[in-house]
PDB file of C-alpha atoms in Angstrom:
ATOM      1  CA  UNK J   1      34.761  -1.642  21.590  1.00 61.00           C
ATOM      2  CA  UNK J   2      33.208  -4.867  23.070  1.00 62.00           C
ATOM      3  CA  UNK J   3      30.311  -4.869  25.361  1.00 61.00           C
ATOM      4  CA  UNK J   4      30.820  -5.560  29.008  1.00 62.00           C
ATOM      5  CA  UNK J   5      28.388  -8.224  29.948  1.00 60.00           C
ATOM      6  CA  UNK J   6      28.298  -9.510  33.683  1.00 57.00           C
ATOM      7  CA  UNK J   7      26.000 -12.469  33.023  1.00 56.00           C
ATOM      8  CA  UNK J   8      23.773 -14.312  30.536  1.00 53.00           C
ATOM      9  CA  UNK J   9      20.798 -12.961  32.314  1.00 56.00           C
ATOM     10  CA  UNK J  10      21.796  -9.397  31.257  1.00 56.00           C
ATOM     11  CA  UNK J  11      21.608 -10.461  27.564  1.00 52.00           C
ATOM     12  CA  UNK J  12      18.055 -11.565  27.628  1.00 62.00           C
ATOM     13  CA  UNK J  13      16.699  -9.156  30.413  1.00 64.00           C
ATOM     14  CA  UNK J  14      13.726  -7.231  29.201  1.00 64.00           C
ATOM     15  CA  UNK J  15      13.134  -3.699  29.562  1.00 60.00           C
ATOM     16  CA  UNK J  16      10.296  -2.557  32.072  1.00 62.00           C
ATOM     17  CA  UNK J  17       8.466  -0.436  29.349  1.00 69.00           C
ATOM     18  CA  UNK J  18       5.689  -1.518  27.332  1.00 63.00           C
ATOM     19  CA  UNK J  19       7.857  -3.032  24.661  1.00 82.00           C
ATOM     20  CA  UNK J  20       9.885  -5.479  26.700  1.00 85.00           C
ATOM     21  CA  UNK J  21      12.772  -5.530  24.115  1.00 88.00           C
ATOM     22  CA  UNK J  22      16.095  -7.161  25.118  1.00 88.00           C
ATOM     23  CA  UNK J  23      19.762  -6.224  24.426  1.00 88.00           C
ATOM     24  CA  UNK J  24      19.683  -8.846  21.537  1.00 91.00           C
ATOM     25  CA  UNK J  25      16.764  -6.947  19.994  1.00 93.00           C
ATOM     26  CA  UNK J  26      18.746  -3.535  20.189  1.00 90.00           C
ATOM     27  CA  UNK J  27      21.833  -5.215  18.689  1.00 93.00           C
ATOM     28  CA  UNK J  28      19.927  -6.547  15.829  1.00 96.00           C
ATOM     29  CA  UNK J  29      18.908  -3.150  14.645  1.00 96.00           C
ATOM     30  CA  UNK J  30      22.566  -1.847  14.740  1.00 94.00           C
ATOM     31  CA  UNK J  31      24.223  -1.908  11.324  1.00 95.00           C
ATOM     32  CA  UNK J  32      27.388  -3.250  13.034  1.00 94.00           C
ATOM     33  CA  UNK J  33      26.656  -6.920  13.646  1.00 94.00           C
ATOM     34  CA  UNK J  34      29.661  -7.174  16.057  1.00 92.00           C
ATOM     35  CA  UNK J  35      27.461  -6.754  19.104  1.00 89.00           C
ATOM     36  CA  UNK J  36      24.810  -9.098  17.928  1.00 94.00           C
ATOM     37  CA  UNK J  37      27.410 -11.803  17.412  1.00 93.00           C
ATOM     38  CA  UNK J  38      28.843 -11.066  20.869  1.00 90.00           C
ATOM     39  CA  UNK J  39      25.528 -11.315  22.613  1.00 90.00           C
ATOM     40  CA  UNK J  40      24.390 -14.521  20.717  1.00 90.00           C
ATOM     41  CA  UNK J  41      27.777 -16.154  21.632  1.00 88.00           C
ATOM     42  CA  UNK J  42      26.874 -15.806  25.349  1.00 87.00           C
ATOM     43  CA  UNK J  43      23.161 -16.876  25.024  1.00 86.00           C
ATOM     44  CA  UNK J  44      21.885 -18.404  21.717  1.00 86.00           C
ATOM     45  CA  UNK J  45      18.530 -16.824  21.689  1.00 87.00           C
ATOM     46  CA  UNK J  46      18.152 -15.538  18.326  1.00 90.00           C
ATOM     47  CA  UNK J  47      14.365 -16.118  18.425  1.00 92.00           C
ATOM     48  CA  UNK J  48      13.627 -14.314  21.657  1.00 92.00           C
ATOM     49  CA  UNK J  49      10.441 -12.234  21.430  1.00 93.00           C
ATOM     50  CA  UNK J  50       9.339  -8.779  22.754  1.00 92.00           C
ATOM     51  CA  UNK J  51       5.930  -7.882  23.960  1.00 92.00           C
ATOM     52  CA  UNK J  52       4.709  -7.668  20.267  1.00 94.00           C
ATOM     53  CA  UNK J  53       6.170 -11.009  19.353  1.00 95.00           C
ATOM     54  CA  UNK J  54       8.765  -9.252  17.368  1.00 96.00           C
ATOM     55  CA  UNK J  55      11.915 -11.406  17.107  1.00 97.00           C
ATOM     56  CA  UNK J  56      15.561 -10.231  16.458  1.00 97.00           C
ATOM     57  CA  UNK J  57      15.034 -10.870  12.774  1.00 98.00           C
ATOM     58  CA  UNK J  58      12.223  -8.322  12.653  1.00 98.00           C
ATOM     59  CA  UNK J  59      14.466  -5.675  14.051  1.00 97.00           C
ATOM     60  CA  UNK J  60      17.328  -6.633  11.712  1.00 98.00           C
ATOM     61  CA  UNK J  61      15.007  -6.241   8.742  1.00 98.00           C
ATOM     62  CA  UNK J  62      14.370  -2.623   9.858  1.00 98.00           C
ATOM     63  CA  UNK J  63      17.978  -1.979  10.077  1.00 98.00           C
ATOM     64  CA  UNK J  64      19.758   0.418   7.538  1.00 97.00           C
ATOM     65  CA  UNK J  65      22.312  -2.224   6.942  1.00 97.00           C
ATOM     66  CA  UNK J  66      22.099  -5.991   6.087  1.00 98.00           C
ATOM     67  CA  UNK J  67      24.849  -7.377   8.250  1.00 97.00           C
ATOM     68  CA  UNK J  68      22.747  -8.321  11.362  1.00 97.00           C
ATOM     69  CA  UNK J  69      20.033  -9.840   9.081  1.00 98.00           C
ATOM     70  CA  UNK J  70      22.448 -11.857   7.164  1.00 98.00           C
ATOM     71  CA  UNK J  71      23.956 -13.199  10.396  1.00 97.00           C
ATOM     72  CA  UNK J  72      20.583 -14.141  11.829  1.00 97.00           C
ATOM     73  CA  UNK J  73      19.926 -15.954   8.706  1.00 97.00           C
ATOM     74  CA  UNK J  74      23.078 -17.815   8.943  1.00 95.00           C
ATOM     75  CA  UNK J  75      21.884 -19.024  12.407  1.00 94.00           C
ATOM     76  CA  UNK J  76      18.615 -20.276  10.785  1.00 92.00           C
ATOM     77  CA  UNK J  77      16.359 -17.481  12.038  1.00 95.00           C
ATOM     78  CA  UNK J  78      12.911 -18.142  10.451  1.00 94.00           C
ATOM     79  CA  UNK J  79      12.216 -15.953   7.471  1.00 95.00           C
ATOM     80  CA  UNK J  80       8.527 -16.528   7.846  1.00 94.00           C
ATOM     81  CA  UNK J  81       8.097 -15.748  11.532  1.00 95.00           C
ATOM     82  CA  UNK J  82       5.317 -12.975  12.133  1.00 96.00           C
ATOM     83  CA  UNK J  83       4.757 -10.652  14.963  1.00 97.00           C
ATOM     84  CA  UNK J  84       1.355 -10.167  16.549  1.00 96.00           C
ATOM     85  CA  UNK J  85       0.366  -7.813  13.673  1.00 97.00           C
ATOM     86  CA  UNK J  86       1.026 -10.612  11.281  1.00 97.00           C
ATOM     87  CA  UNK J  87       4.008  -8.954   9.927  1.00 98.00           C
ATOM     88  CA  UNK J  88       6.874 -10.990   8.482  1.00 97.00           C
ATOM     89  CA  UNK J  89      10.408  -9.581   8.341  1.00 98.00           C
ATOM     90  CA  UNK J  90       9.846  -8.902   4.736  1.00 98.00           C
ATOM     91  CA  UNK J  91       6.642  -6.789   5.633  1.00 98.00           C
ATOM     92  CA  UNK J  92       8.933  -4.838   8.073  1.00 98.00           C
ATOM     93  CA  UNK J  93      11.798  -4.343   5.612  1.00 99.00           C
ATOM     94  CA  UNK J  94       9.584  -2.777   2.831  1.00 99.00           C
ATOM     95  CA  UNK J  95       7.772  -0.708   5.249  1.00 99.00           C
ATOM     96  CA  UNK J  96      10.956   0.966   6.355  1.00 98.00           C
ATOM     97  CA  UNK J  97      12.369   1.172   2.738  1.00 98.00           C
ATOM     98  CA  UNK J  98      15.109  -1.505   3.242  1.00 99.00           C
ATOM     99  CA  UNK J  99      15.228  -2.654  -0.291  1.00 99.00           C
ATOM    100  CA  UNK J 100      18.709  -4.362   0.220  1.00 98.00           C
ATOM    101  CA  UNK J 101      17.225  -6.268   3.333  1.00 99.00           C
ATOM    102  CA  UNK J 102      14.196  -7.285   1.433  1.00 99.00           C
ATOM    103  CA  UNK J 103      16.507  -8.667  -1.372  1.00 98.00           C
ATOM    104  CA  UNK J 104      18.524 -10.687   1.275  1.00 98.00           C
ATOM    105  CA  UNK J 105      15.373 -12.211   2.602  1.00 98.00           C
ATOM    106  CA  UNK J 106      13.992 -13.081  -0.613  1.00 97.00           C
ATOM    107  CA  UNK J 107      17.243 -14.706  -1.874  1.00 96.00           C
ATOM    108  CA  UNK J 108      17.604 -16.628   1.328  1.00 95.00           C
ATOM    109  CA  UNK J 109      14.074 -17.757   0.902  1.00 93.00           C
ATOM    110  CA  UNK J 110      14.660 -18.795  -2.765  1.00 91.00           C
ATOM    111  CA  UNK J 111      17.597 -20.992  -1.617  1.00 89.00           C
ATOM    112  CA  UNK J 112      15.452 -22.604   1.099  1.00 86.00           C
ATOM    113  CA  UNK J 113      12.522 -23.216  -1.520  1.00 84.00           C
ATOM    114  CA  UNK J 114      14.975 -25.157  -3.632  1.00 81.00           C
ATOM    115  CA  UNK J 115      15.981 -27.506  -0.874  1.00 76.00           C
ATOM    116  CA  UNK J 116      14.081 -30.513   0.137  1.00 65.00           C
ATOM    117  CA  UNK J 117      12.647 -29.177   3.433  1.00 66.00           C
ATOM    118  CA  UNK J 118       8.985 -30.060   3.584  1.00 54.00           C
ATOM    119  CA  UNK J 119       8.075 -27.182   6.032  1.00 59.00           C
ATOM    120  CA  UNK J 120       9.759 -24.531   3.755  1.00 68.00           C
ATOM    121  CA  UNK J 121       8.085 -25.957   0.799  1.00 75.00           C
ATOM    122  CA  UNK J 122       4.658 -25.858   2.224  1.00 76.00           C
ATOM    123  CA  UNK J 123       5.175 -22.236   3.312  1.00 78.00           C
ATOM    124  CA  UNK J 124       6.591 -21.379  -0.173  1.00 81.00           C
ATOM    125  CA  UNK J 125       3.590 -23.015  -2.017  1.00 84.00           C
ATOM    126  CA  UNK J 126       1.097 -21.158   0.079  1.00 87.00           C
ATOM    127  CA  UNK J 127       2.652 -17.661   0.372  1.00 91.00           C
ATOM    128  CA  UNK J 128       5.543 -17.388  -2.124  1.00 92.00           C
ATOM    129  CA  UNK J 129       9.009 -16.557  -1.164  1.00 93.00           C
ATOM    130  CA  UNK J 130       9.440 -15.176   2.392  1.00 94.00           C
ATOM    131  CA  UNK J 131       5.787 -14.877   2.724  1.00 94.00           C
ATOM    132  CA  UNK J 132       5.797 -12.297  -0.157  1.00 97.00           C
ATOM    133  CA  UNK J 133       2.154 -12.985  -0.837  1.00 96.00           C
ATOM    134  CA  UNK J 134       0.859 -13.133   2.731  1.00 96.00           C
ATOM    135  CA  UNK J 135      -1.280 -10.490   4.268  1.00 96.00           C
ATOM    136  CA  UNK J 136      -0.625  -9.106   7.766  1.00 96.00           C
ATOM    137  CA  UNK J 137      -3.609  -8.537  10.205  1.00 95.00           C
ATOM    138  CA  UNK J 138      -4.167  -5.082   8.565  1.00 94.00           C
ATOM    139  CA  UNK J 139      -4.916  -6.960   5.320  1.00 94.00           C
ATOM    140  CA  UNK J 140      -1.906  -5.734   3.503  1.00 96.00           C
ATOM    141  CA  UNK J 141       0.678  -7.673   1.490  1.00 97.00           C
ATOM    142  CA  UNK J 142       4.246  -6.477   1.553  1.00 98.00           C
ATOM    143  CA  UNK J 143       3.655  -4.841  -1.775  1.00 98.00           C
ATOM    144  CA  UNK J 144       0.854  -2.720  -0.548  1.00 98.00           C
ATOM    145  CA  UNK J 145       3.074  -1.490   2.410  1.00 98.00           C
ATOM    146  CA  UNK J 146       5.955  -0.751   0.032  1.00 99.00           C
ATOM    147  CA  UNK J 147       3.496   1.284  -2.280  1.00 99.00           C
ATOM    148  CA  UNK J 148       1.854   3.087   0.811  1.00 98.00           C
ATOM    149  CA  UNK J 149       5.445   4.182   2.104  1.00 98.00           C
ATOM    150  CA  UNK J 150       6.538   5.457  -1.286  1.00 99.00           C
ATOM    151  CA  UNK J 151       9.348   2.873  -1.624  1.00 99.00           C
ATOM    152  CA  UNK J 152       9.829   2.430  -5.180  1.00 99.00           C
ATOM    153  CA  UNK J 153      12.959   0.160  -4.993  1.00 99.00           C
ATOM    154  CA  UNK J 154      11.218  -2.092  -2.533  1.00 99.00           C
ATOM    155  CA  UNK J 155       8.280  -2.328  -5.070  1.00 99.00           C
ATOM    156  CA  UNK J 156      10.870  -3.347  -7.744  1.00 99.00           C
ATOM    157  CA  UNK J 157      12.560  -5.904  -5.633  1.00 99.00           C
ATOM    158  CA  UNK J 158       9.248  -7.503  -4.635  1.00 98.00           C
ATOM    159  CA  UNK J 159       7.893  -7.581  -8.085  1.00 98.00           C
ATOM    160  CA  UNK J 160      11.301  -9.220  -9.217  1.00 97.00           C
ATOM    161  CA  UNK J 161      10.783 -12.039  -6.817  1.00 96.00           C
ATOM    162  CA  UNK J 162       7.044 -12.807  -7.639  1.00 95.00           C
ATOM    163  CA  UNK J 163       4.774 -10.384  -5.791  1.00 97.00           C
ATOM    164  CA  UNK J 164       1.412 -10.336  -7.210  1.00 96.00           C
ATOM    165  CA  UNK J 165       0.971  -6.925  -9.012  1.00 97.00           C
ATOM    166  CA  UNK J 166      -2.848  -7.140  -8.791  1.00 95.00           C
ATOM    167  CA  UNK J 167      -3.256  -8.746  -5.464  1.00 95.00           C
ATOM    168  CA  UNK J 168      -5.908  -7.098  -3.621  1.00 94.00           C
ATOM    169  CA  UNK J 169      -6.785  -6.356   0.006  1.00 94.00           C
ATOM    170  CA  UNK J 170      -9.836  -8.097   1.488  1.00 90.00           C
ATOM    171  CA  UNK J 171     -13.377  -7.101   0.646  1.00 86.00           C
ATOM    172  CA  UNK J 172     -13.904  -5.611   4.150  1.00 86.00           C
ATOM    173  CA  UNK J 173     -10.879  -3.102   3.457  1.00 85.00           C
ATOM    174  CA  UNK J 174     -11.930  -2.181  -0.116  1.00 89.00           C
ATOM    175  CA  UNK J 175     -10.486  -4.815  -2.258  1.00 95.00           C
ATOM    176  CA  UNK J 176      -7.849  -2.497  -3.369  1.00 97.00           C
ATOM    177  CA  UNK J 177      -4.704  -3.356  -5.505  1.00 98.00           C
ATOM    178  CA  UNK J 178      -1.408  -1.687  -5.248  1.00 98.00           C
ATOM    179  CA  UNK J 179      -2.069   0.675  -8.233  1.00 99.00           C
ATOM    180  CA  UNK J 180      -5.064   2.124  -6.538  1.00 98.00           C
ATOM    181  CA  UNK J 181      -3.122   2.806  -3.398  1.00 98.00           C
ATOM    182  CA  UNK J 182      -0.383   4.533  -5.468  1.00 99.00           C
ATOM    183  CA  UNK J 183      -3.020   6.659  -7.250  1.00 99.00           C
ATOM    184  CA  UNK J 184      -4.527   7.563  -3.767  1.00 98.00           C
ATOM    185  CA  UNK J 185      -1.055   8.695  -2.607  1.00 98.00           C
ATOM    186  CA  UNK J 186      -0.089  10.433  -5.857  1.00 99.00           C
ATOM    187  CA  UNK J 187       3.155   8.364  -6.263  1.00 99.00           C
ATOM    188  CA  UNK J 188       3.616   8.662 -10.068  1.00 99.00           C
ATOM    189  CA  UNK J 189       6.846   6.672 -10.378  1.00 99.00           C
ATOM    190  CA  UNK J 190       5.287   3.739  -8.551  1.00 99.00           C
ATOM    191  CA  UNK J 191       2.127   4.237 -10.712  1.00 99.00           C
ATOM    192  CA  UNK J 192       4.119   4.002 -13.981  1.00 99.00           C
ATOM    193  CA  UNK J 193       6.247   1.069 -12.791  1.00 99.00           C
ATOM    194  CA  UNK J 194       3.234  -0.999 -11.692  1.00 99.00           C
ATOM    195  CA  UNK J 195       1.518  -0.422 -14.990  1.00 98.00           C
ATOM    196  CA  UNK J 196       4.618  -1.509 -16.836  1.00 98.00           C
ATOM    197  CA  UNK J 197       4.632  -4.547 -14.852  1.00 98.00           C
ATOM    198  CA  UNK J 198       1.111  -5.454 -15.862  1.00 97.00           C
ATOM    199  CA  UNK J 199      -1.105  -3.796 -13.337  1.00 98.00           C
ATOM    200  CA  UNK J 200      -4.784  -3.325 -14.847  1.00 98.00           C
ATOM    201  CA  UNK J 201      -5.439   0.262 -15.473  1.00 98.00           C
ATOM    202  CA  UNK J 202      -9.330  -0.670 -15.463  1.00 98.00           C
ATOM    203  CA  UNK J 203      -9.222  -2.823 -12.372  1.00 98.00           C
ATOM    204  CA  UNK J 204     -12.146  -2.569 -10.011  1.00 98.00           C
ATOM    205  CA  UNK J 205     -12.242  -2.297  -6.065  1.00 97.00           C
ATOM    206  CA  UNK J 206     -15.302  -3.503  -3.925  1.00 96.00           C
ATOM    207  CA  UNK J 207     -17.591  -0.539  -5.071  1.00 97.00           C
ATOM    208  CA  UNK J 208     -16.354  -0.954  -8.872  1.00 98.00           C
ATOM    209  CA  UNK J 209     -14.002   2.035  -8.615  1.00 98.00           C
ATOM    210  CA  UNK J 210     -10.980   2.137 -11.022  1.00 99.00           C
ATOM    211  CA  UNK J 211      -7.537   3.597 -10.257  1.00 99.00           C
ATOM    212  CA  UNK J 212      -8.658   6.700 -12.095  1.00 99.00           C
ATOM    213  CA  UNK J 213     -11.531   7.225  -9.861  1.00 99.00           C
ATOM    214  CA  UNK J 214      -9.214   6.964  -6.854  1.00 99.00           C
ATOM    215  CA  UNK J 215      -6.797   9.428  -8.315  1.00 99.00           C
ATOM    216  CA  UNK J 216      -9.862  11.766  -8.800  1.00 99.00           C
ATOM    217  CA  UNK J 217     -11.088  11.358  -5.137  1.00 99.00           C
ATOM    218  CA  UNK J 218      -7.657  12.328  -3.792  1.00 99.00           C
ATOM    219  CA  UNK J 219      -7.186  15.228  -6.277  1.00 99.00           C
ATOM    220  CA  UNK J 220      -4.019  13.940  -7.843  1.00 99.00           C
ATOM    221  CA  UNK J 221      -4.252  15.613 -11.088  1.00 99.00           C
ATOM    222  CA  UNK J 222      -0.760  14.526 -12.344  1.00 99.00           C
ATOM    223  CA  UNK J 223      -1.958  10.848 -11.825  1.00 99.00           C
ATOM    224  CA  UNK J 224      -5.313  11.476 -13.649  1.00 99.00           C
ATOM    225  CA  UNK J 225      -3.399  13.027 -16.512  1.00 99.00           C
ATOM    226  CA  UNK J 226      -1.012   9.950 -16.913  1.00 99.00           C
ATOM    227  CA  UNK J 227      -3.811   7.531 -16.673  1.00 99.00           C
ATOM    228  CA  UNK J 228      -5.960   9.286 -19.347  1.00 99.00           C
ATOM    229  CA  UNK J 229      -2.865   9.659 -21.604  1.00 98.00           C
ATOM    230  CA  UNK J 230      -2.305   5.934 -21.587  1.00 98.00           C
ATOM    231  CA  UNK J 231      -6.020   5.123 -22.354  1.00 98.00           C
ATOM    232  CA  UNK J 232      -8.018   5.045 -19.067  1.00 98.00           C
ATOM    233  CA  UNK J 233     -11.647   5.337 -19.726  1.00 98.00           C
ATOM    234  CA  UNK J 234     -12.752   8.979 -18.896  1.00 98.00           C
ATOM    235  CA  UNK J 235     -16.316   7.930 -18.484  1.00 98.00           C
ATOM    236  CA  UNK J 236     -15.745   5.080 -16.086  1.00 98.00           C
ATOM    237  CA  UNK J 237     -18.351   4.784 -13.335  1.00 98.00           C
ATOM    238  CA  UNK J 238     -18.673   2.787  -9.984  1.00 98.00           C
ATOM    239  CA  UNK J 239     -21.509   0.515  -8.692  1.00 97.00           C
ATOM    240  CA  UNK J 240     -23.588   3.625  -7.984  1.00 98.00           C
ATOM    241  CA  UNK J 241     -23.033   4.844 -11.427  1.00 98.00           C
ATOM    242  CA  UNK J 242     -20.926   7.919 -10.145  1.00 98.00           C
ATOM    243  CA  UNK J 243     -18.428   8.608 -12.728  1.00 99.00           C
ATOM    244  CA  UNK J 244     -14.849   9.780 -12.316  1.00 99.00           C
ATOM    245  CA  UNK J 245     -16.198  13.232 -13.093  1.00 99.00           C
ATOM    246  CA  UNK J 246     -18.953  13.034 -10.345  1.00 99.00           C
ATOM    247  CA  UNK J 247     -15.982  12.303  -7.995  1.00 99.00           C
ATOM    248  CA  UNK J 248     -13.738  14.869  -9.113  1.00 99.00           C
ATOM    249  CA  UNK J 249     -16.471  17.750  -8.814  1.00 98.00           C
ATOM    250  CA  UNK J 250     -17.719  16.262  -5.449  1.00 98.00           C
ATOM    251  CA  UNK J 251     -14.355  16.616  -3.912  1.00 98.00           C
ATOM    252  CA  UNK J 252     -13.695  20.123  -5.585  1.00 98.00           C
ATOM    253  CA  UNK J 253     -10.563  19.192  -7.662  1.00 99.00           C
ATOM    254  CA  UNK J 254     -10.874  21.703 -10.450  1.00 98.00           C
ATOM    255  CA  UNK J 255      -7.787  20.479 -12.457  1.00 98.00           C
ATOM    256  CA  UNK J 256      -8.939  16.907 -12.264  1.00 99.00           C
ATOM    257  CA  UNK J 257     -12.382  18.099 -13.732  1.00 99.00           C
ATOM    258  CA  UNK J 258     -10.636  19.964 -16.575  1.00 98.00           C
ATOM    259  CA  UNK J 259      -8.411  16.938 -17.481  1.00 99.00           C
ATOM    260  CA  UNK J 260     -11.651  14.545 -17.481  1.00 99.00           C
ATOM    261  CA  UNK J 261     -13.691  16.754 -19.724  1.00 98.00           C
ATOM    262  CA  UNK J 262     -10.743  17.465 -22.024  1.00 98.00           C
ATOM    263  CA  UNK J 263     -10.479  13.586 -22.377  1.00 98.00           C
ATOM    264  CA  UNK J 264     -14.148  13.329 -23.305  1.00 98.00           C
ATOM    265  CA  UNK J 265     -15.864  12.764 -19.995  1.00 98.00           C
ATOM    266  CA  UNK J 266     -19.699  13.513 -20.389  1.00 98.00           C
ATOM    267  CA  UNK J 267     -20.704  16.255 -18.169  1.00 97.00           C
ATOM    268  CA  UNK J 268     -24.502  15.620 -18.413  1.00 96.00           C
ATOM    269  CA  UNK J 269     -24.341  11.909 -17.251  1.00 95.00           C
ATOM    270  CA  UNK J 270     -26.307  10.912 -14.128  1.00 96.00           C
ATOM    271  CA  UNK J 271     -25.674   8.578 -11.274  1.00 96.00           C
ATOM    272  CA  UNK J 272     -28.179   5.926  -9.814  1.00 95.00           C
ATOM    273  CA  UNK J 273     -30.015   8.877  -8.061  1.00 94.00           C
ATOM    274  CA  UNK J 274     -30.399  10.788 -11.283  1.00 93.00           C
ATOM    275  CA  UNK J 275     -27.957  13.427 -10.238  1.00 94.00           C
ATOM    276  CA  UNK J 276     -25.689  15.086 -12.872  1.00 96.00           C
ATOM    277  CA  UNK J 277     -22.319  16.166 -12.233  1.00 96.00           C
ATOM    278  CA  UNK J 278     -23.533  19.677 -12.004  1.00 96.00           C
ATOM    279  CA  UNK J 279     -26.125  18.687  -9.467  1.00 94.00           C
ATOM    280  CA  UNK J 280     -23.441  17.291  -7.343  1.00 96.00           C
ATOM    281  CA  UNK J 281     -21.277  20.384  -7.764  1.00 96.00           C
ATOM    282  CA  UNK J 282     -24.059  22.608  -6.334  1.00 92.00           C
ATOM    283  CA  UNK J 283     -24.869  20.089  -3.439  1.00 92.00           C
ATOM    284  CA  UNK J 284     -21.174  20.155  -2.421  1.00 95.00           C
ATOM    285  CA  UNK J 285     -21.054  23.894  -2.657  1.00 94.00           C
ATOM    286  CA  UNK J 286     -18.241  24.008  -5.416  1.00 97.00           C
ATOM    287  CA  UNK J 287     -19.697  27.005  -7.190  1.00 95.00           C
ATOM    288  CA  UNK J 288     -16.458  27.845  -9.006  1.00 97.00           C
ATOM    289  CA  UNK J 289     -16.444  24.433 -10.710  1.00 98.00           C
ATOM    290  CA  UNK J 290     -20.213  24.874 -11.398  1.00 96.00           C
ATOM    291  CA  UNK J 291     -19.605  28.156 -13.128  1.00 97.00           C
ATOM    292  CA  UNK J 292     -16.955  26.569 -15.331  1.00 98.00           C
ATOM    293  CA  UNK J 293     -19.364  23.795 -16.174  1.00 98.00           C
ATOM    294  CA  UNK J 294     -22.154  26.204 -17.081  1.00 96.00           C
ATOM    295  CA  UNK J 295     -20.002  28.989 -18.912  1.00 97.00           C
ATOM    296  CA  UNK J 296     -17.462  26.758 -20.620  1.00 97.00           C
ATOM    297  CA  UNK J 297     -19.386  23.588 -21.316  1.00 96.00           C
ATOM    298  CA  UNK J 298     -23.019  24.521 -21.173  1.00 95.00           C
ATOM    299  CA  UNK J 299     -24.071  21.864 -18.606  1.00 95.00           C
ATOM    300  CA  UNK J 300     -27.598  20.845 -18.626  1.00 93.00           C
ATOM    301  CA  UNK J 301     -29.617  22.561 -15.809  1.00 92.00           C
ATOM    302  CA  UNK J 302     -33.035  20.913 -16.587  1.00 88.00           C
ATOM    303  CA  UNK J 303     -32.788  17.681 -14.631  1.00 87.00           C
ATOM    304  CA  UNK J 304     -34.619  16.061 -11.907  1.00 85.00           C
ATOM    305  CA  UNK J 305     -33.193  13.586  -9.316  1.00 85.00           C
ATOM    306  CA  UNK J 306     -35.075  10.240  -8.532  1.00 83.00           C
ATOM    307  CA  UNK J 307     -36.622  12.359  -5.685  1.00 84.00           C
ATOM    308  CA  UNK J 308     -37.947  14.968  -7.959  1.00 83.00           C
ATOM    309  CA  UNK J 309     -35.573  17.637  -7.146  1.00 83.00           C
ATOM    310  CA  UNK J 310     -34.518  20.119  -9.668  1.00 86.00           C
ATOM    311  CA  UNK J 311     -31.102  22.141  -9.666  1.00 85.00           C
ATOM    312  CA  UNK J 312     -32.921  25.157  -8.046  1.00 81.00           C
ATOM    313  CA  UNK J 313     -34.439  22.894  -5.283  1.00 84.00           C
ATOM    314  CA  UNK J 314     -30.974  21.396  -4.527  1.00 77.00           C
ATOM    315  CA  UNK J 315     -29.368  24.696  -4.229  1.00 78.00           C
ATOM    316  CA  UNK J 316     -32.212  26.179  -2.106  1.00 76.00           C
ATOM    317  CA  UNK J 317     -31.729  23.170   0.351  1.00 72.00           C
ATOM    318  CA  UNK J 318     -27.990  24.225   1.031  1.00 63.00           C
TER     319      UNK J 318
END
């Protein structure tokens, strides 16, 4: 059924709520492109913005179908336009798990990159196809967003079209690569795929923490198991000499602790404050893990921190 439109003004009239979207925006997110075509035939406003500077192509990128997106691209909608959060249509597509839309955007961008358009070529050289290697204002690449939202198919599409597997967030946001984010979230299929595509298992973030340490912080024992099985260093330590075992014990993740020790982690190593893993366990109140370290692995109890504290003193202060 066709829409009943009284005037061109109705097509571009913005809502009174905070988003200020128009009928064109709403039509763009509809899997059936019929209504979008009808509205744009009345008023050719395919780049109209809402309050957040999102254009119809951003809404089409989030759509469960690709019809509207393909139509907008046929009308030369800009693939690289960003909203006020710095999100390109590609950022939007992969955040919402729209692998097909991501593919459409990247293929269209590839065709443009092969043309002689100087503007397209400049953007391509700086950020890759469809801004695939451009950060948004939250300092995430499209690949990071696909990983954070557990969209493996989107991850595969992005890598296929040239996303940097080891591209990291800014120093202010931790200098994290996609593999670290997947380890934090516990998304094993994505972890496996990223490593297959060349992600570095021993990569370091701002604080020299590796993917294994990130998995230990978040208690993802299945990720820890996989990383150790493929050769991750069980005795890895960060800029403060805290090992993966220090972290696993500090956060109380028993199964991560067991996996690390079985893989050869040193239970008596100290951090830069001269605190052992056992000392960290007592200071955090994880007495079950401490009992395991003492009874099963005879952890050293005769240590002093750089402040001269013994294990008894640490426990007495709790």
